[in-house]
mmCIF file of C-alpha atoms in Angstrom:
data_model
loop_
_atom_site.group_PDB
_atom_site.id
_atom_site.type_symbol
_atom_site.label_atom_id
_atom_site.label_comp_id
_atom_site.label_asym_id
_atom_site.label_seq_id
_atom_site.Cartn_x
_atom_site.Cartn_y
_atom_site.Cartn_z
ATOM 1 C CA UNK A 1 0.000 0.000 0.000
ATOM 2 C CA UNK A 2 2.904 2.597 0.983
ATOM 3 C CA UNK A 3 4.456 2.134 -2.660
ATOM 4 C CA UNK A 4 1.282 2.294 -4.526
ATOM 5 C CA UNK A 5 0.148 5.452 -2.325
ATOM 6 C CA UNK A 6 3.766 6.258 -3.757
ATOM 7 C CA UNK A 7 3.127 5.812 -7.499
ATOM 8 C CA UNK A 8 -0.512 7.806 -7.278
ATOM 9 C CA UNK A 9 1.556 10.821 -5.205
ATOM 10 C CA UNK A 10 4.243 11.096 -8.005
ATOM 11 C CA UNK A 11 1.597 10.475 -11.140
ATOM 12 C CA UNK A 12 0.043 13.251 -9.254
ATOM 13 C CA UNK A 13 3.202 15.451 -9.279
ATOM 14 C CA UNK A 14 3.909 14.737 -12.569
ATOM 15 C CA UNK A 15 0.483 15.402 -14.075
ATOM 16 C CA UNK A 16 -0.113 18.892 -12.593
ATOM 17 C CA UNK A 17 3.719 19.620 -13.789
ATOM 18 C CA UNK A 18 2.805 18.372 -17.776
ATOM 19 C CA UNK A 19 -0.637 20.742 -16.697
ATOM 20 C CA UNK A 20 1.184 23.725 -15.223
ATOM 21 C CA UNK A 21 3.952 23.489 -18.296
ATOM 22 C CA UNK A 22 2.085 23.139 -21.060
ATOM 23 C CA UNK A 23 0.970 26.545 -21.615
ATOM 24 C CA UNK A 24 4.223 27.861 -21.632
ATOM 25 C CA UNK A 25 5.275 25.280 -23.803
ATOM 26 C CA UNK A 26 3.056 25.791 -26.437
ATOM 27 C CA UNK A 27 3.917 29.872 -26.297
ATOM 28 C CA UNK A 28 7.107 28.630 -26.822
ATOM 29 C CA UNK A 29 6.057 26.370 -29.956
ATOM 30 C CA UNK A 30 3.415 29.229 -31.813
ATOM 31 C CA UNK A 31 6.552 31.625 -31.204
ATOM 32 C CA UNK A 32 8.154 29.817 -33.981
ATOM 33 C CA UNK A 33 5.137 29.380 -36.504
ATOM 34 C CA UNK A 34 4.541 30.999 -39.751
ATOM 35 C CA UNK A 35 2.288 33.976 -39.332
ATOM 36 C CA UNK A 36 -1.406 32.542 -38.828
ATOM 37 C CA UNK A 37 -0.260 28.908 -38.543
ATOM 38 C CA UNK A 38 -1.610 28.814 -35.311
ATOM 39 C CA UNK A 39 -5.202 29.834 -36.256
ATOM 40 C CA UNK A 40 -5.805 26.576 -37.991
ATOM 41 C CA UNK A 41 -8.048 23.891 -36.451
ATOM 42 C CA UNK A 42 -7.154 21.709 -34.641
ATOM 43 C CA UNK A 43 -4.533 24.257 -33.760
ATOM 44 C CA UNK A 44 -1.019 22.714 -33.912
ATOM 45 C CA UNK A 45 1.048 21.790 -30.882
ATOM 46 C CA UNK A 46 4.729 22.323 -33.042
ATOM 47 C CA UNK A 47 5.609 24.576 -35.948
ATOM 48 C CA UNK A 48 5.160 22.646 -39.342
ATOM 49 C CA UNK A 49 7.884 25.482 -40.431
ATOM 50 C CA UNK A 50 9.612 26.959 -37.776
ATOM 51 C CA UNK A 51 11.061 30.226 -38.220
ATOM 52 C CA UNK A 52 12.077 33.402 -36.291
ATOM 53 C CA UNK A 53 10.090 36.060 -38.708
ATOM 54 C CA UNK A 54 8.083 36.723 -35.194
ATOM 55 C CA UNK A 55 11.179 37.739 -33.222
ATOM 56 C CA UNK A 56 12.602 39.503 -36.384
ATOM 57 C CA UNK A 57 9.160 41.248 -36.349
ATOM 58 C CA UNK A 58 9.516 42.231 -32.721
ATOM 59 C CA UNK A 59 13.114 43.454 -32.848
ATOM 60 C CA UNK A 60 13.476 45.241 -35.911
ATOM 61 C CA UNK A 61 9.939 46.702 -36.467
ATOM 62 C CA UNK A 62 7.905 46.593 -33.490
ATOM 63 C CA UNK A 63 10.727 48.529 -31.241
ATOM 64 C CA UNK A 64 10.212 45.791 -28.440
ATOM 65 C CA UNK A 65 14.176 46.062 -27.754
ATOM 66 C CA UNK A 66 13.726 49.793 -26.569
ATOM 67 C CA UNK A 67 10.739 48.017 -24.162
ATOM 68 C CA UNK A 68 13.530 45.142 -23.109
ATOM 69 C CA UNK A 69 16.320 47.626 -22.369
ATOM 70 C CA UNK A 70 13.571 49.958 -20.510
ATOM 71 C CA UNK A 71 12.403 47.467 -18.019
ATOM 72 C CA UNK A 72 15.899 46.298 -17.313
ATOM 73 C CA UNK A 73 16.977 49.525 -16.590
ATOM 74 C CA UNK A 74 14.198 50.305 -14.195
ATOM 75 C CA UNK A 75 14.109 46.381 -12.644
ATOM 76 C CA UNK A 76 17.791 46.818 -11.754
ATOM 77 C CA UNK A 77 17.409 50.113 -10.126
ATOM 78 C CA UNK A 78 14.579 49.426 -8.335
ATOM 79 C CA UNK A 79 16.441 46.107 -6.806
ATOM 80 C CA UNK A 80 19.691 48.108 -6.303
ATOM 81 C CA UNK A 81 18.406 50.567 -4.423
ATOM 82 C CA UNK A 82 15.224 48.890 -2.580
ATOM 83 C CA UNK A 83 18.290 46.499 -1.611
ATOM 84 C CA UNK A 84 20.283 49.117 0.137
ATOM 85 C CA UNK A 85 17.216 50.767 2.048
ATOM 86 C CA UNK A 86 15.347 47.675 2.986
ATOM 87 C CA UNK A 87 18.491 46.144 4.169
ATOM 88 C CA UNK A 88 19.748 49.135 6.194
ATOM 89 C CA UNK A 89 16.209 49.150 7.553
ATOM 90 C CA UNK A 90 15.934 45.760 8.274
ATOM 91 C CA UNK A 91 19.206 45.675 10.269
ATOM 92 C CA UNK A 92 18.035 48.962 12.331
ATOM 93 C CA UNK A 93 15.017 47.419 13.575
ATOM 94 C CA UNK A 94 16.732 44.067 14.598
ATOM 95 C CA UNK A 95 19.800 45.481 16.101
ATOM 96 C CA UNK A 96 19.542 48.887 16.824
ATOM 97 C CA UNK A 97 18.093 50.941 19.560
ATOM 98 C CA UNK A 98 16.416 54.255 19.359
ATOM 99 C CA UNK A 99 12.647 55.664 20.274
ATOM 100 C CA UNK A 100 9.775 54.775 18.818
ATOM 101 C CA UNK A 101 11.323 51.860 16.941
ATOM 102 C CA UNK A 102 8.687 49.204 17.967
ATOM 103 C CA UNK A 103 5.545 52.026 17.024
ATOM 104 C CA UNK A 104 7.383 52.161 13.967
ATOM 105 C CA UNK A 105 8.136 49.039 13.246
ATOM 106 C CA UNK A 106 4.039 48.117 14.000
ATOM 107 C CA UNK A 107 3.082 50.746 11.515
ATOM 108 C CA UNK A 108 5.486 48.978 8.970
ATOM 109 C CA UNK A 109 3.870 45.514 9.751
ATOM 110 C CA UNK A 110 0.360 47.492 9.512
ATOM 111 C CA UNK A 111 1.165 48.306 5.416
ATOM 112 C CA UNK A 112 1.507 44.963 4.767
ATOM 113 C CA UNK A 113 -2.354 44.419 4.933
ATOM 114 C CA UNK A 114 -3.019 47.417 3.179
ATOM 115 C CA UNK A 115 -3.765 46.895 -0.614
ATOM 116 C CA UNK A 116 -1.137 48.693 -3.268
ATOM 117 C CA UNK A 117 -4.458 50.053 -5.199
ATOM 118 C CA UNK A 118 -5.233 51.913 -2.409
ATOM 119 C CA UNK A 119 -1.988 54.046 -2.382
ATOM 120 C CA UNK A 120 -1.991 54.696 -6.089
ATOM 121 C CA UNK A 121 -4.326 57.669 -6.325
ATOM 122 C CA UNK A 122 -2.643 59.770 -3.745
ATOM 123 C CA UNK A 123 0.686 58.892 -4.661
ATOM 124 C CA UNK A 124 0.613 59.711 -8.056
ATOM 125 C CA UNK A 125 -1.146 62.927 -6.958
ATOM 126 C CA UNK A 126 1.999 63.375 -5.120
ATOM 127 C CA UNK A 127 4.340 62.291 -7.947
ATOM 128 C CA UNK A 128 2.704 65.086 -10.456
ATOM 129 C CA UNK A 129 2.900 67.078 -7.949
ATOM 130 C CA UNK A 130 6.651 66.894 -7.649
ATOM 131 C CA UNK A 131 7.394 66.318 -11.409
ATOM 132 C CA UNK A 132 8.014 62.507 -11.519
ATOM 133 C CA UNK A 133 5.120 61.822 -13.350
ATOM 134 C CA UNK A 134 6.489 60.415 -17.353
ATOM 135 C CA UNK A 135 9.849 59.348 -16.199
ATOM 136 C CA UNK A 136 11.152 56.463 -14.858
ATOM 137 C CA UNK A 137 11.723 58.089 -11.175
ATOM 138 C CA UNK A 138 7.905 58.190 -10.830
ATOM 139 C CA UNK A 139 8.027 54.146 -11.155
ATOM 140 C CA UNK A 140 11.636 53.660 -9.072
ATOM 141 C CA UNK A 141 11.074 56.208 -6.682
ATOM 142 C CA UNK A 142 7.937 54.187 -4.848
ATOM 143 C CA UNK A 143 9.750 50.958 -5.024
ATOM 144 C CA UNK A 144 12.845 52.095 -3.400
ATOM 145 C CA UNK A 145 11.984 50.192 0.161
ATOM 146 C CA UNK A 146 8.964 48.105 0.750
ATOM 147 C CA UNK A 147 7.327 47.009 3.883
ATOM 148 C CA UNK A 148 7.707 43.229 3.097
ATOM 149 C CA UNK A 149 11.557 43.513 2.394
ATOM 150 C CA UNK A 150 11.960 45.897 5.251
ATOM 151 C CA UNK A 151 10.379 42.884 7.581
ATOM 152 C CA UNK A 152 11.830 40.118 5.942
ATOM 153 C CA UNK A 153 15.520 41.398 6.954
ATOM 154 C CA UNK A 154 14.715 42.249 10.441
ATOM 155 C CA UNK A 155 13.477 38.804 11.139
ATOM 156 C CA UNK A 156 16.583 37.288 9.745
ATOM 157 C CA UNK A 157 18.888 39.959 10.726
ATOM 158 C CA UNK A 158 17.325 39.339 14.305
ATOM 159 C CA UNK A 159 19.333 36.087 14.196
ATOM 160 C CA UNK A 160 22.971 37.308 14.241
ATOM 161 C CA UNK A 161 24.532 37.610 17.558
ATOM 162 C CA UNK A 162 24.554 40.903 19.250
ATOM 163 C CA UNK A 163 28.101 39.831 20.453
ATOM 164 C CA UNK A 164 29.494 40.658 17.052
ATOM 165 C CA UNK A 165 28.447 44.235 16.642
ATOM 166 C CA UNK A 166 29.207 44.891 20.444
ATOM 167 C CA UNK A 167 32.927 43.308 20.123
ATOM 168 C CA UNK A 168 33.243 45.205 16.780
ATOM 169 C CA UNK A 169 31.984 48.693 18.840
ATOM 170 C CA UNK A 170 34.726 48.034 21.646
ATOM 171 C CA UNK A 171 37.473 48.405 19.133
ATOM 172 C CA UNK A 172 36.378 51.450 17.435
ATOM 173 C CA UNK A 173 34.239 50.759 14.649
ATOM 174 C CA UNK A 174 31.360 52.879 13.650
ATOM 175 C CA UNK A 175 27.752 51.861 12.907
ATOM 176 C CA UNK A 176 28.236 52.143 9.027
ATOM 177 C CA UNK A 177 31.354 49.991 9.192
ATOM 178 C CA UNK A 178 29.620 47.032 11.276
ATOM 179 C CA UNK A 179 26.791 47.091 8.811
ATOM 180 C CA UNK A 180 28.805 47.023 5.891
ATOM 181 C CA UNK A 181 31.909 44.427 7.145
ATOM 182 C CA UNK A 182 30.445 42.633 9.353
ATOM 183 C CA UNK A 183 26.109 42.379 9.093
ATOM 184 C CA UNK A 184 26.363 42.115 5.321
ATOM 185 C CA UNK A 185 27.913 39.296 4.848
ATOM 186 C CA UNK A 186 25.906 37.470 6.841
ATOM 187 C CA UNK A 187 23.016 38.738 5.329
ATOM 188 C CA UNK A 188 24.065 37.404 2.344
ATOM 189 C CA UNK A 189 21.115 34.557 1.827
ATOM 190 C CA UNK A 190 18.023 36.833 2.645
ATOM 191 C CA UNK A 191 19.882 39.830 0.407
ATOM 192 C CA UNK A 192 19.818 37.264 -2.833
ATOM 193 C CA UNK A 193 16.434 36.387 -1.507
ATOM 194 C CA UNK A 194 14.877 40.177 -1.605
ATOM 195 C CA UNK A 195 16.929 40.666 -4.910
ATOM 196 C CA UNK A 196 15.296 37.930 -6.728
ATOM 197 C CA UNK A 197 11.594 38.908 -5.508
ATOM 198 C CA UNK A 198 12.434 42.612 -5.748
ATOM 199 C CA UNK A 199 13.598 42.159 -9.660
ATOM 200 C CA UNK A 200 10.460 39.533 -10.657
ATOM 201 C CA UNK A 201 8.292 41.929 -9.094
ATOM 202 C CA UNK A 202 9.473 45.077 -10.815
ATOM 203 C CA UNK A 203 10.027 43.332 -14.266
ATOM 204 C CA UNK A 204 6.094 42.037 -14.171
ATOM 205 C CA UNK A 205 4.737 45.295 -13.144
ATOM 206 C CA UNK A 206 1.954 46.397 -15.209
ATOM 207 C CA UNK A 207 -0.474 48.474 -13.421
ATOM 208 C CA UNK A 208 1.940 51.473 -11.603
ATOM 209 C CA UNK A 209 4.105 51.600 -14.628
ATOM 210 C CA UNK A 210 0.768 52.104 -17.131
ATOM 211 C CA UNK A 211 -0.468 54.619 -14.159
ATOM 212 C CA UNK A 212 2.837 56.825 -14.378
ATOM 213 C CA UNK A 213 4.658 56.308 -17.497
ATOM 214 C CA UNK A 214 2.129 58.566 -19.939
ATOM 215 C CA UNK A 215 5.044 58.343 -22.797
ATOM 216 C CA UNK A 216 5.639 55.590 -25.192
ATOM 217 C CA UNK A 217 8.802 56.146 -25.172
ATOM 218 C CA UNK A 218 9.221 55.153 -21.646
ATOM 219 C CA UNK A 219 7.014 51.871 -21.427
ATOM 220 C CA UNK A 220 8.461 48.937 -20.105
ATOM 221 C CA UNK A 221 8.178 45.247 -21.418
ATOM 222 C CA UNK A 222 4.445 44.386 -20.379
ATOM 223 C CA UNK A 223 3.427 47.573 -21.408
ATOM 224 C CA UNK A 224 5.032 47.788 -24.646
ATOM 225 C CA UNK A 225 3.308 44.751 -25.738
ATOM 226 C CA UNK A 226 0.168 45.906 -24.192
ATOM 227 C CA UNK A 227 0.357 48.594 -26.817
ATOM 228 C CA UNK A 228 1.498 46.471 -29.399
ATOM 229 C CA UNK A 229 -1.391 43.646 -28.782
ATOM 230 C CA UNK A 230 -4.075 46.421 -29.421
ATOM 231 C CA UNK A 231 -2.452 46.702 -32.847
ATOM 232 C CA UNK A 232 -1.741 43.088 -33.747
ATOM 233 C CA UNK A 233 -4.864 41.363 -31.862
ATOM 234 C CA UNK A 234 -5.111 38.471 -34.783
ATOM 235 C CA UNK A 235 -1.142 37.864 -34.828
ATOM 236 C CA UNK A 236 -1.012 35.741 -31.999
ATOM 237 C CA UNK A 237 2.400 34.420 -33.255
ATOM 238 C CA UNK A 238 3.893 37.719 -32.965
ATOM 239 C CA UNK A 239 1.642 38.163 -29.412
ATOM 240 C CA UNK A 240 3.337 34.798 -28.747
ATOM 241 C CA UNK A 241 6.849 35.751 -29.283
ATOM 242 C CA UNK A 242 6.504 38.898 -27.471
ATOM 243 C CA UNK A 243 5.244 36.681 -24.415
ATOM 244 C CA UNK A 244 8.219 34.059 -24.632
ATOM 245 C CA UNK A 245 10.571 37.747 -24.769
ATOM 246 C CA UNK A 246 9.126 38.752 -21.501
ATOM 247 C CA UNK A 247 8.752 35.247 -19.626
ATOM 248 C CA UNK A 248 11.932 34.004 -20.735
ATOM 249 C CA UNK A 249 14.554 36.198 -18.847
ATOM 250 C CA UNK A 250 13.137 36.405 -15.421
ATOM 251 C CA UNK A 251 12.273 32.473 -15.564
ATOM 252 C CA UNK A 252 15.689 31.931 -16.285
ATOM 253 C CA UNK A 253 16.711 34.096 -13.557
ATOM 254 C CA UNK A 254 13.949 32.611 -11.568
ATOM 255 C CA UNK A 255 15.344 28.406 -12.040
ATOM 256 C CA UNK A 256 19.256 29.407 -11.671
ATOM 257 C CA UNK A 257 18.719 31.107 -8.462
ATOM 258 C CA UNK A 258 15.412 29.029 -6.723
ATOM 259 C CA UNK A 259 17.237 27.584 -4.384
ATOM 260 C CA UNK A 260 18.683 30.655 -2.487
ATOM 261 C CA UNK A 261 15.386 32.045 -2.900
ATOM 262 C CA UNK A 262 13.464 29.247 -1.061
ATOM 263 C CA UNK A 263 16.566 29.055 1.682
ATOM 264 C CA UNK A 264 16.386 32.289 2.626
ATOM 265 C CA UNK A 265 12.542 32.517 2.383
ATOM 266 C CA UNK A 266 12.848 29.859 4.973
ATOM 267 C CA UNK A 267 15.255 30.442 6.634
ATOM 268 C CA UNK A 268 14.039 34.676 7.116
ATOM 269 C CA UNK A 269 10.549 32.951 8.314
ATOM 270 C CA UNK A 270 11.352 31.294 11.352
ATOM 271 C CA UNK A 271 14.063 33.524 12.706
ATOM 272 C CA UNK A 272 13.088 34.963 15.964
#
């Protein structure tokens, strides 16, 4: 009974996987159709002719390589520097000592439960008001430290002992110093951790970016082939390839790094 509760379990597993990945599969397969190959019925699971006229298309024509080199530009500066604030954060919480750190730290915890949509009106009210409204500062700039990432370090940061920093004090180091010699490094799992959520998170952003960014010029990724679907609605090769463009780099990104992403998911939730 054990090893044919065993067999179901796995034919389980595997099932939902084929289920899961054949959507993306098949992207992958129209991508490389002749235009309108995919339309026929029954619609084919693999290219009778593959070809890359659809990323040609995209590239050369459809200005979706301005959209690629938009989105990594804002991605990595929204990681880079949410990085640095949410870390230094994080760290002051857990370690350091000054008043009203716990209020403070309950009215970060508090915007966790508060919905993203609800912010939106007031802070792009803000954003006009201030000029940052149809340029990529008015997407970094509210990105730069989250209440998530900001809560994340402290509970992992909460685990290094207070032995260190003290030691490190007694011979004359200052507070910048510890943080960056000494709590860094050992920050090191939940820091690739934040990077990899902070990065997926910025690179699939649709709504703030189509709130702020009024430009074409500026779009990002999703929203340059939000743009470009409203003008190509029946090439769903082309919609396809622009799909597998997106998916592609942060999935990538996503399956070489998973494992320091789970760890220090982990290993952040049941520190202190």
């Amino acid at each position: 009974m054990p090893r044919m509760a065993k067999v179901i379990i796995n034919g389980l597993l595997i099932g939902g996987t084929i289920v899961a990945l054949f959507p993306l599969l098949w992207m992958l397969s129209v991508s490389f159709m002749q235009p309108s190959a995919a339309s026929a019925l029954p619609p084919p699971l693999l290219p009778a002719h593959a070809t890359f006229y659809n990323y040609e298309l995209l590239f050369l024509r459809a200005g979706v390589g301005s959209y690629l080199l938009n989105s990594l530009f804002v991605s990595t500066a929204i990681t880079v520097l949410s990085l640095a604030i949410n870390l230094m954060a994080g760290y002051a919480f857990a370690k350091l000592r000054f008043a009203g750190r716990q209020q403070l730290f309950k009215t970060v915890i508090g915007m966790l439960v508060i919905p993203a949509q609800v912010a939106m009106l007031p802070l792009f009210l803000m954003l006009k008001y201030i000029g940052l409204v149809n340029n990529y500062g008015g997407v970094i700039v509210p990105a730069m430290s989250t209440a998530f990432g900001i809560f994340l370090v402290r509970q992992y940061a909460r685990g290094i002992p207070d032995e260190l920093m003290e030691a490190a004090r007694i011979d004359g180091a200052g507070e910048f110093r510890i943080f960056v010699q000494i709590v860094l490094p050992l920050l090191k799992p939940i820091m690739v951790t934040l990077a990899i959520f902070t990065f997926l998170t910025a690179w699939n952003d649709f709504m703030w970016p189509l709130i702020v960014l009024t430009g074409q010029g500026h779009y990002t990724l999703p929203l340059g082939l939000a743009s470009l679907a409203r003008e190509h609605a029946t090439d769903t090769e082309l919609m396809m390839a622009g799909s597998v463009v997106t998916v592609l780099p942060v999935l990538v990104l996503f399956l070489a790094l998973q494992r320091y992403y789970l760890e220090g998911l982990l290993i952040g939730s049941v520190k202190g």
